[in-house]
Amino acid sequence: MLVLIAGGFVLSWLLNEWQASLKDHLAHEHIAGRLLSILPAIVISLINFLLRVAGRIFGSLEYQETWGQEEFSQGVKMFWSMLINTACVVLFINAHPQDWYTKGGLVDDVFYMLVIDSIVARICLFCDCTYAFNYLYRRQLTDEKLACMNDAIVKNCPRKTPEQEEALEQMVAEIDGYKQAYEPEELDNPDRYARVLVTFLCSVFFAPVFPAAVFIGMAG
């Protein structure tokens, strides 16, 4: 996770330096300058996504006595890693106060970062992405497919030979796959709590230099 944070810091810093070097060239190109200002925020959001995945994996590898303890461990890892990647990285790459209110400075980075993380990402939660991705797989389950599966089960029951045993195991695995394709995505509590806490703390932390951060955080 530290490697991801370090990689995100380096990429964001390089993008800020590149933007600073092109500032004079983009002085009369407002749209291009704004699009370039969004890049560091996009990088931070992508790193936050990878940090959430890493936190979930590392938390599941630990020994915990209950599901609640495992989710708490995952949430703590997600929260601290995203907080460092979001607040600290943005502040470090805009360390000079004279650059805070310039195009592509601290205020711009905080604005786009909060909009992407607290509003755009929340809108994506209204869509069950896993269920949508399984659409084509669900389309394969036709009436003819169901009839073939039923015939295979009847043909191989009761199990008397190794071939029948193997055929039934394959059929059960295929049926389980279709069942999972029809299941909705589970509510990811560690991810949601970590996002809310990071959004709240970042909004409060950057409020002195960017008061609108509080309203963006409330909208998220």
Coordinates of N, CA and C in Angstrom, one line a residue:
M1 N 0.8 -1.2 0.0 CA 0.0 0.0 0.0 C 0.9 1.3 0.0
L2 N 2.0 1.2 0.7 CA 2.9 2.3 0.7 C 3.5 2.5 -0.7
V3 N 3.7 1.4 -1.4 CA 4.2 1.5 -2.8 C 3.2 2.3 -3.7
L4 N 1.9 1.9 -3.5 CA 0.8 2.6 -4.3 C 0.8 4.1 -3.9
I5 N 0.9 4.4 -2.6 CA 0.9 5.8 -2.2 C 2.1 6.6 -2.8
A6 N 3.2 6.0 -2.7 CA 4.4 6.6 -3.3 C 4.3 6.8 -4.8
G7 N 3.8 5.7 -5.5 CA 3.6 5.9 -6.9 C 2.6 7.0 -7.3
G8 N 1.5 7.1 -6.5 CA 0.5 8.1 -6.8 C 1.1 9.5 -6.5
F9 N 2.0 9.6 -5.5 CA 2.6 10.9 -5.2 C 3.5 11.3 -6.3
V10 N 4.3 10.4 -6.8 CA 5.3 10.7 -7.9 C 4.5 11.1 -9.2
L11 N 3.4 10.3 -9.5 CA 2.7 10.7 -10.7 C 2.0 12.0 -10.6
S12 N 1.4 12.3 -9.4 CA 0.7 13.6 -9.2 C 1.7 14.7 -9.3
W13 N 2.9 14.5 -8.7 CA 3.9 15.6 -8.7 C 4.4 15.8 -10.1
L14 N 4.6 14.8 -10.9 CA 5.1 14.9 -12.3 C 4.0 15.6 -13.1
L15 N 2.7 15.3 -12.9 CA 1.7 16.0 -13.6 C 1.6 17.4 -13.3
N16 N 1.8 17.8 -12.0 CA 1.8 19.2 -11.6 C 2.9 19.9 -12.2
E17 N 4.1 19.3 -12.2 CA 5.3 19.9 -12.9 C 5.1 20.1 -14.3
W18 N 4.5 19.2 -15.0 CA 4.2 19.3 -16.4 C 3.2 20.4 -16.7
Q19 N 2.2 20.5 -15.8 CA 1.2 21.5 -16.0 C 1.8 22.9 -15.8
A20 N 2.7 23.0 -14.8 CA 3.4 24.3 -14.5 C 4.3 24.7 -15.7
S21 N 4.9 23.7 -16.4 CA 5.8 24.0 -17.5 C 4.9 24.5 -18.7
L22 N 3.7 24.0 -18.8 CA 2.8 24.4 -19.9 C 1.9 25.6 -19.6
K23 N 2.1 26.2 -18.4 CA 1.1 27.2 -18.0 C 1.1 28.4 -18.9
D24 N 2.2 28.9 -19.4 CA 2.3 30.0 -20.3 C 1.7 29.6 -21.7
H25 N 1.9 28.4 -22.1 CA 1.4 28.0 -23.4 C -0.1 27.8 -23.4
L26 N -0.7 27.4 -22.2 CA -2.1 27.2 -22.1 C -2.8 28.4 -21.5
A27 N -2.2 29.6 -21.4 CA -2.8 30.7 -20.8 C -4.0 31.2 -21.6
H28 N -4.0 31.0 -22.9 CA -5.2 31.4 -23.7 C -6.1 30.2 -24.1
E29 N -5.8 29.1 -23.6 CA -6.6 27.9 -23.9 C -7.2 27.4 -22.6
H30 N -8.3 28.0 -22.3 CA -9.0 27.8 -20.9 C -9.4 26.3 -20.8
I31 N -10.0 25.8 -21.8 CA -10.5 24.4 -21.7 C -9.4 23.4 -21.5
A32 N -8.3 23.5 -22.4 CA -7.2 22.6 -22.3 C -6.5 22.7 -20.9
G33 N -6.4 24.0 -20.4 CA -5.8 24.1 -19.1 C -6.6 23.5 -18.0
R34 N -7.9 23.6 -18.1 CA -8.8 22.9 -17.1 C -8.7 21.4 -17.2
L35 N -8.7 20.9 -18.4 CA -8.6 19.4 -18.5 C -7.3 18.9 -18.0
L36 N -6.2 19.7 -18.1 CA -4.9 19.3 -17.6 C -4.9 19.3 -16.1
S37 N -5.7 20.3 -15.5 CA -5.8 20.4 -14.1 C -6.5 19.2 -13.4
I38 N -7.4 18.5 -14.2 CA -8.1 17.4 -13.7 C -7.2 16.1 -13.5
L39 N -6.1 16.0 -14.3 CA -5.3 14.8 -14.3 C -4.8 14.4 -13.0
P40 N -4.2 15.3 -12.2 CA -3.8 14.8 -10.8 C -4.9 14.3 -10.0
A41 N -6.1 14.9 -10.1 CA -7.2 14.4 -9.3 C -7.6 13.0 -9.8
I42 N -7.6 12.8 -11.1 CA -7.9 11.4 -11.6 C -6.9 10.4 -11.1
V43 N -5.6 10.8 -11.1 CA -4.6 9.8 -10.7 C -4.8 9.5 -9.2
I44 N -5.1 10.5 -8.4 CA -5.4 10.2 -6.9 C -6.6 9.3 -6.8
S45 N -7.7 9.6 -7.5 CA -8.8 8.7 -7.4 C -8.6 7.3 -7.8
L46 N -7.8 7.1 -8.9 CA -7.4 5.7 -9.3 C -6.6 5.0 -8.3
I47 N -5.6 5.8 -7.7 CA -4.8 5.2 -6.6 C -5.7 4.8 -5.4
N48 N -6.7 5.7 -5.1 CA -7.6 5.4 -4.0 C -8.4 4.1 -4.2
F49 N -8.8 3.9 -5.5 CA -9.4 2.6 -5.8 C -8.5 1.4 -5.6
L50 N -7.3 1.5 -6.0 CA -6.3 0.4 -5.8 C -6.0 0.2 -4.3
L51 N -6.0 1.3 -3.6 CA -5.8 1.2 -2.1 C -6.9 0.5 -1.5
R52 N -8.2 0.7 -1.9 CA -9.3 0.0 -1.3 C -9.3 -1.5 -1.7
V53 N -8.8 -1.8 -2.9 CA -8.7 -3.2 -3.2 C -7.6 -3.9 -2.4
A54 N -6.5 -3.2 -2.2 CA -5.4 -3.7 -1.4 C -5.8 -3.9 0.0
G55 N -6.5 -2.9 0.6 CA -6.9 -3.0 1.9 C -7.9 -4.1 2.2
R56 N -8.7 -4.4 1.2 CA -9.7 -5.5 1.3 C -8.9 -6.8 1.3
I57 N -7.9 -6.9 0.4 CA -7.1 -8.2 0.3 C -6.3 -8.4 1.5
F58 N -5.6 -7.4 2.0 CA -4.7 -7.6 3.1 C -5.5 -7.8 4.4
G59 N -6.7 -7.2 4.5 CA -7.5 -7.4 5.7 C -8.1 -8.8 5.7
S60 N -8.4 -9.4 4.5 CA -8.9 -10.8 4.5 C -7.9 -11.8 4.7
L61 N -6.6 -11.5 4.5 CA -5.5 -12.4 4.8 C -5.2 -12.5 6.3
E62 N -5.6 -11.6 7.1 CA -5.3 -11.6 8.5 C -6.3 -12.6 9.2
Y63 N -5.8 -13.1 10.3 CA -6.7 -14.0 11.1 C -7.5 -13.1 12.0
Q64 N -8.8 -13.2 11.9 CA -9.8 -12.5 12.7 C -10.8 -13.5 13.2
E65 N -11.3 -13.2 14.4 CA -12.3 -14.1 15.0 C -13.7 -14.0 14.5
T66 N -14.0 -12.8 14.0 CA -15.4 -12.5 13.6 C -15.3 -11.7 12.2
W67 N -16.5 -11.7 11.5 CA -16.5 -11.0 10.3 C -16.4 -9.5 10.6
G68 N -17.0 -9.0 11.7 CA -16.9 -7.6 12.1 C -15.5 -7.2 12.3
Q69 N -14.6 -8.0 12.9 CA -13.2 -7.6 13.1 C -12.5 -7.6 11.8
E70 N -12.8 -8.5 10.9 CA -12.2 -8.4 9.5 C -12.6 -7.2 8.8
E71 N -13.9 -6.8 8.8 CA -14.3 -5.6 8.1 C -13.7 -4.4 8.8
F72 N -13.6 -4.4 10.1 CA -13.0 -3.2 10.8 C -11.5 -3.1 10.3
S73 N -10.8 -4.2 10.2 CA -9.4 -4.2 9.8 C -9.3 -3.6 8.4
Q74 N -10.2 -4.1 7.5 CA -10.2 -3.6 6.1 C -10.5 -2.1 6.1
G75 N -11.5 -1.7 6.8 CA -11.8 -0.3 6.8 C -10.7 0.6 7.3
V76 N -10.0 0.2 8.4 CA -8.9 1.0 8.9 C -7.8 1.2 7.9
K77 N -7.5 0.1 7.2 CA -6.4 0.1 6.2 C -6.9 1.0 5.0
M78 N -8.1 0.9 4.6 CA -8.6 1.8 3.5 C -8.6 3.2 3.9
F79 N -9.1 3.5 5.1 CA -9.2 4.9 5.6 C -7.9 5.6 5.7
W80 N -6.9 5.0 6.4 CA -5.6 5.7 6.6 C -4.9 5.8 5.3
S81 N -4.9 4.8 4.4 CA -4.1 4.9 3.2 C -4.8 5.9 2.2
M82 N -6.1 6.0 2.2 CA -6.7 7.0 1.3 C -6.6 8.4 1.9
L83 N -6.6 8.5 3.2 CA -6.4 9.8 3.8 C -5.0 10.4 3.5
I84 N -4.0 9.5 3.6 CA -2.7 10.0 3.3 C -2.5 10.3 1.8
N85 N -3.1 9.4 1.0 CA -3.0 9.6 -0.5 C -3.8 10.8 -0.9
T86 N -4.9 11.2 -0.2 CA -5.7 12.3 -0.7 C -5.3 13.6 -0.1
A87 N -5.2 13.7 1.2 CA -4.9 15.0 1.9 C -3.4 15.3 1.8
C88 N -2.5 14.4 2.2 CA -1.1 14.6 2.3 C -0.5 14.8 1.0
V89 N -0.8 13.9 0.0 CA -0.2 14.0 -1.3 C -0.5 15.4 -2.0
V90 N -1.8 15.7 -1.9 CA -2.2 17.0 -2.5 C -1.6 18.2 -1.9
L91 N -1.4 18.1 -0.6 CA -0.7 19.3 0.1 C 0.7 19.3 -0.2
F92 N 1.4 18.2 -0.3 CA 2.8 18.1 -0.5 C 3.2 18.6 -1.9
I93 N 2.4 18.2 -2.9 CA 2.7 18.7 -4.3 C 2.4 20.1 -4.5
N94 N 1.6 20.7 -3.6 CA 1.3 22.2 -3.7 C 1.8 22.8 -2.4
A95 N 3.0 22.6 -2.0 CA 3.6 23.1 -0.7 C 3.7 24.6 -0.7
H96 N 3.9 25.3 -1.8 CA 4.2 26.7 -1.8 C 2.8 27.5 -1.7
P97 N 2.6 28.3 -0.7 CA 1.3 29.0 -0.6 C 1.0 29.9 -1.8
Q98 N 2.1 30.4 -2.5 CA 1.8 31.3 -3.6 C 1.2 30.6 -4.8
D99 N 1.2 29.2 -4.8 CA 0.6 28.4 -5.9 C -0.7 27.9 -5.5
W100 N -1.3 28.2 -4.4 CA -2.5 27.6 -4.0 C -3.7 28.0 -4.8
Y101 N -3.7 29.3 -5.2 CA -4.9 29.8 -5.9 C -4.6 30.0 -7.4
T102 N -3.5 29.5 -7.9 CA -3.3 29.6 -9.3 C -3.9 28.4 -10.1
K103 N -4.0 28.5 -11.4 CA -4.6 27.5 -12.2 C -3.8 26.2 -12.0
G104 N -4.4 25.1 -11.6 CA -3.7 23.9 -11.4 C -3.1 23.8 -10.0
G105 N -3.4 24.8 -9.1 CA -2.8 24.8 -7.8 C -3.6 23.9 -6.8
L106 N -3.4 24.2 -5.5 CA -4.0 23.4 -4.5 C -5.5 23.5 -4.5
V107 N -6.1 24.6 -4.7 CA -7.6 24.8 -4.7 C -8.2 24.0 -5.9
D108 N -7.5 24.1 -7.1 CA -8.0 23.3 -8.2 C -8.0 21.8 -8.0
D109 N -6.8 21.4 -7.4 CA -6.7 19.9 -7.2 C -7.7 19.4 -6.2
V110 N -7.9 20.2 -5.1 CA -8.8 19.8 -4.1 C -10.3 19.8 -4.6
F111 N -10.6 20.8 -5.4 CA -12.0 20.8 -6.0 C -12.2 19.6 -6.9
Y112 N -11.3 19.3 -7.8 CA -11.6 18.2 -8.7 C -11.5 16.9 -8.0
M113 N -10.6 16.8 -7.0 CA -10.5 15.5 -6.2 C -11.7 15.3 -5.4
L114 N -12.3 16.3 -4.8 CA -13.5 16.1 -4.0 C -14.7 15.8 -4.9
V115 N -14.8 16.5 -6.1 CA -15.9 16.2 -7.0 C -15.9 14.8 -7.5
I116 N -14.7 14.3 -7.8 CA -14.6 12.9 -8.3 C -14.8 11.9 -7.2
D117 N -14.2 12.1 -6.1 CA -14.3 11.1 -5.0 C -15.6 11.1 -4.2
S118 N -16.2 12.3 -4.0 CA -17.4 12.4 -3.2 C -18.7 12.5 -4.0
I119 N -18.6 12.8 -5.2 CA -19.9 13.0 -6.0 C -19.9 11.9 -7.1
V120 N -18.9 11.9 -8.0 CA -18.9 11.0 -9.1 C -18.9 9.6 -8.6
A121 N -18.0 9.3 -7.7 CA -17.9 7.9 -7.1 C -19.2 7.5 -6.4
R122 N -19.9 8.4 -5.8 CA -21.1 8.1 -5.1 C -22.2 7.7 -6.1
I123 N -22.2 8.5 -7.2 CA -23.2 8.2 -8.2 C -23.0 6.8 -8.8
C124 N -21.8 6.4 -8.9 CA -21.5 5.0 -9.4 C -22.0 4.0 -8.5
L125 N -22.2 4.3 -7.2 CA -22.7 3.3 -6.3 C -24.1 3.0 -6.5
F126 N -24.9 3.8 -7.2 CA -26.3 3.6 -7.5 C -26.4 2.4 -8.5
C127 N -25.3 2.1 -9.3 CA -25.4 1.1 -10.3 C -24.7 -0.1 -9.7
D128 N -25.3 -1.3 -9.9 CA -24.7 -2.6 -9.5 C -23.8 -3.0 -10.6
C129 N -22.5 -2.6 -10.5 CA -21.6 -2.9 -11.6 C -21.4 -4.4 -11.9
T130 N -21.3 -5.1 -10.8 CA -21.0 -6.6 -10.9 C -22.2 -7.2 -11.6
Y131 N -23.4 -6.9 -11.3 CA -24.6 -7.4 -11.9 C -24.7 -7.0 -13.4
A132 N -24.3 -5.8 -13.7 CA -24.3 -5.3 -15.1 C -23.2 -6.1 -15.9
F133 N -22.1 -6.3 -15.3 CA -21.0 -7.0 -16.1 C -21.4 -8.4 -16.4
N134 N -22.3 -9.0 -15.6 CA -22.7 -10.4 -15.8 C -23.9 -10.5 -16.7
Y135 N -24.3 -9.4 -17.4 CA -25.4 -9.5 -18.2 C -25.3 -10.5 -19.4
L136 N -24.2 -10.4 -20.1 CA -24.0 -11.3 -21.2 C -23.9 -12.8 -20.7
Y137 N -23.4 -13.0 -19.5 CA -23.3 -14.4 -19.0 C -24.7 -14.9 -18.7
R138 N -25.6 -14.0 -18.2 CA -26.9 -14.4 -17.9 C -27.7 -14.7 -19.1
R139 N -27.4 -14.0 -20.2 CA -28.1 -14.2 -21.5 C -27.9 -15.6 -22.0
Q140 N -26.8 -16.2 -21.6 CA -26.5 -17.6 -22.1 C -27.4 -18.6 -21.5
L141 N -28.1 -18.3 -20.4 CA -29.0 -19.2 -19.8 C -30.4 -19.2 -20.4
T142 N -30.5 -20.0 -21.5 CA -31.8 -20.0 -22.2 C -32.6 -21.2 -21.8
D143 N -33.8 -21.3 -22.4 CA -34.7 -22.5 -22.1 C -34.0 -23.8 -22.6
E144 N -33.4 -23.7 -23.7 CA -32.7 -24.9 -24.3 C -31.5 -25.3 -23.4
K145 N -30.8 -24.3 -22.8 CA -29.7 -24.6 -21.9 C -30.2 -25.3 -20.6
L146 N -31.4 -24.8 -20.1 CA -31.9 -25.4 -18.9 C -32.4 -26.8 -19.2
A147 N -33.0 -27.0 -20.4 CA -33.4 -28.4 -20.7 C -32.2 -29.3 -20.8
C148 N -31.1 -28.9 -21.4 CA -29.9 -29.7 -21.5 C -29.3 -30.0 -20.1
M149 N -29.3 -29.0 -19.2 CA -28.8 -29.2 -17.9 C -29.7 -30.2 -17.1
N150 N -31.0 -30.1 -17.2 CA -31.9 -31.0 -16.5 C -31.7 -32.5 -17.1
D151 N -31.6 -32.6 -18.4 CA -31.3 -33.9 -19.0 C -30.0 -34.5 -18.5
A152 N -29.0 -33.7 -18.3 CA -27.7 -34.2 -17.9 C -27.8 -34.6 -16.4
I153 N -28.6 -33.9 -15.6 CA -28.7 -34.3 -14.2 C -29.5 -35.6 -14.1
V154 N -30.6 -35.8 -14.9 CA -31.3 -37.0 -14.9 C -30.5 -38.2 -15.4
K155 N -29.7 -37.9 -16.4 CA -28.9 -39.0 -17.0 C -27.8 -39.5 -16.0
N156 N -27.3 -38.7 -15.2 CA -26.1 -39.0 -14.4 C -26.5 -39.3 -12.9
C157 N -27.8 -39.3 -12.6 CA -28.3 -39.7 -11.3 C -29.1 -41.0 -11.3
P158 N -28.8 -41.9 -10.4 CA -27.7 -41.8 -9.3 C -26.3 -42.0 -9.9
R159 N -25.4 -41.5 -9.2 CA -24.0 -41.6 -9.6 C -23.5 -43.0 -9.4
K160 N -23.1 -43.7 -10.5 CA -22.6 -45.1 -10.4 C -21.2 -45.2 -10.9
T161 N -20.7 -44.3 -11.8 CA -19.4 -44.4 -12.4 C -18.6 -43.1 -12.1
P162 N -17.3 -43.2 -12.2 CA -16.5 -41.9 -12.1 C -16.9 -40.9 -13.2
E163 N -17.3 -41.4 -14.4 CA -17.6 -40.4 -15.4 C -18.9 -39.6 -15.0
Q164 N -19.9 -40.3 -14.4 CA -21.1 -39.7 -13.9 C -20.8 -38.7 -12.8
E165 N -19.9 -39.1 -11.9 CA -19.5 -38.2 -10.8 C -18.9 -36.9 -11.3
E166 N -18.0 -37.1 -12.3 CA -17.3 -35.9 -12.9 C -18.3 -35.0 -13.6
A167 N -19.2 -35.6 -14.3 CA -20.2 -34.9 -15.1 C -21.1 -34.1 -14.1
L168 N -21.5 -34.7 -13.0 CA -22.4 -34.0 -12.1 C -21.6 -32.9 -11.4
E169 N -20.4 -33.1 -11.1 CA -19.6 -32.0 -10.4 C -19.5 -30.8 -11.4
Q170 N -19.2 -31.1 -12.7 CA -19.1 -30.0 -13.6 C -20.5 -29.2 -13.7
M171 N -21.6 -30.0 -13.7 CA -22.9 -29.4 -13.8 C -23.2 -28.5 -12.6
V172 N -22.9 -29.0 -11.4 CA -23.1 -28.3 -10.2 C -22.3 -27.0 -10.2
A173 N -21.0 -27.0 -10.7 CA -20.2 -25.8 -10.8 C -20.8 -24.8 -11.8
E174 N -21.3 -25.3 -12.9 CA -21.9 -24.4 -13.9 C -23.2 -23.8 -13.3
I175 N -24.0 -24.6 -12.6 CA -25.2 -24.0 -12.0 C -24.9 -22.9 -10.9
D176 N -23.8 -23.2 -10.1 CA -23.4 -22.2 -9.1 C -22.9 -20.9 -9.8
G177 N -22.3 -21.1 -11.0 CA -21.8 -19.9 -11.7 C -23.0 -19.0 -12.1
Y178 N -24.1 -19.7 -12.6 CA -25.3 -18.9 -13.1 C -26.0 -18.3 -11.8
K179 N -26.0 -19.0 -10.7 CA -26.6 -18.4 -9.5 C -25.9 -17.1 -9.1
Q180 N -24.5 -17.2 -9.1 CA -23.8 -16.0 -8.8 C -24.0 -14.8 -9.7
A181 N -24.2 -15.2 -11.0 CA -24.5 -14.1 -12.0 C -25.8 -13.4 -11.8
Y182 N -26.7 -14.1 -11.1 CA -28.0 -13.4 -10.8 C -28.1 -12.8 -9.4
E183 N -27.0 -13.0 -8.6 CA -27.0 -12.4 -7.3 C -26.6 -10.9 -7.3
P184 N -27.3 -10.0 -6.6 CA -26.8 -8.6 -6.5 C -25.5 -8.5 -5.7
E185 N -24.8 -7.4 -6.0 CA -23.6 -7.1 -5.3 C -23.8 -6.9 -3.8
E186 N -22.9 -7.4 -3.0 CA -23.0 -7.3 -1.6 C -22.6 -5.8 -1.2
L187 N -23.2 -5.4 -0.1 CA -22.9 -4.0 0.4 C -21.6 -4.0 1.1
D188 N -20.7 -3.2 0.6 CA -19.3 -3.2 1.0 C -19.2 -2.1 2.1
N189 N -19.4 -2.5 3.4 CA -19.4 -1.5 4.5 C -18.0 -0.9 4.7
P190 N -16.9 -1.7 4.7 CA -15.6 -1.0 5.0 C -15.3 0.1 3.9
D191 N -15.6 -0.2 2.7 CA -15.4 0.7 1.6 C -16.2 2.0 1.8
R192 N -17.4 1.9 2.1 CA -18.3 3.0 2.2 C -18.0 3.9 3.5
Y193 N -17.7 3.2 4.6 CA -17.3 4.0 5.8 C -16.0 4.7 5.6
A194 N -15.0 4.1 4.9 CA -13.7 4.7 4.7 C -13.9 5.9 3.8
R195 N -14.7 5.8 2.7 CA -14.9 6.9 1.8 C -15.5 8.1 2.5
V196 N -16.6 7.8 3.3 CA -17.3 8.9 4.0 C -16.3 9.6 5.0
L197 N -15.5 8.9 5.7 CA -14.6 9.5 6.7 C -13.5 10.3 6.0
V198 N -13.0 9.8 4.9 CA -12.0 10.5 4.1 C -12.6 11.8 3.5
T199 N -13.8 11.7 3.0 CA -14.4 12.9 2.4 C -14.7 14.0 3.5
F200 N -15.2 13.5 4.6 CA -15.5 14.5 5.7 C -14.2 15.2 6.2
L201 N -13.1 14.4 6.5 CA -11.9 15.0 7.0 C -11.2 15.9 6.0
C202 N -11.2 15.5 4.7 CA -10.6 16.3 3.7 C -11.4 17.6 3.5
S203 N -12.7 17.5 3.6 CA -13.5 18.7 3.5 C -13.2 19.7 4.6
V204 N -13.1 19.2 5.8 CA -12.8 20.1 7.0 C -11.4 20.6 6.9
F205 N -10.5 19.7 6.5 CA -9.0 20.1 6.5 C -8.8 21.2 5.5
F206 N -9.4 21.1 4.3 CA -9.1 22.1 3.3 C -10.1 23.3 3.3
A207 N -11.0 23.3 4.3 CA -12.0 24.4 4.3 C -11.4 25.8 4.5
P208 N -10.3 25.9 5.3 CA -9.7 27.3 5.5 C -9.2 27.9 4.2
V209 N -8.7 27.1 3.3 CA -8.2 27.7 2.0 C -9.3 27.5 0.9
F210 N -10.2 26.6 1.1 CA -11.3 26.4 0.0 C -12.6 26.1 0.7
P211 N -13.3 27.2 1.2 CA -14.5 27.0 2.0 C -15.6 26.1 1.3
A212 N -15.6 26.2 -0.1 CA -16.6 25.4 -0.8 C -16.4 23.9 -0.6
A213 N -15.3 23.5 -0.1 CA -15.0 22.1 0.1 C -16.0 21.4 1.0
V214 N -16.5 22.2 2.0 CA -17.5 21.7 3.0 C -18.8 21.4 2.3
F215 N -19.2 22.2 1.3 CA -20.5 22.0 0.6 C -20.4 20.8 -0.3
I216 N -19.2 20.7 -1.0 CA -19.0 19.5 -1.9 C -19.0 18.2 -1.0
G217 N -18.4 18.3 0.1 CA -18.4 17.1 1.0 C -19.8 16.8 1.5
M218 N -20.6 17.8 1.8 CA -22.0 17.5 2.2 C -22.8 17.0 1.0
A219 N -22.5 17.4 -0.2 CA -23.2 16.9 -1.3 C -22.9 15.4 -1.6
G220 N -21.6 15.0 -1.2 CA -21.2 13.6 -1.4 C -21.8 12.8 -0.3

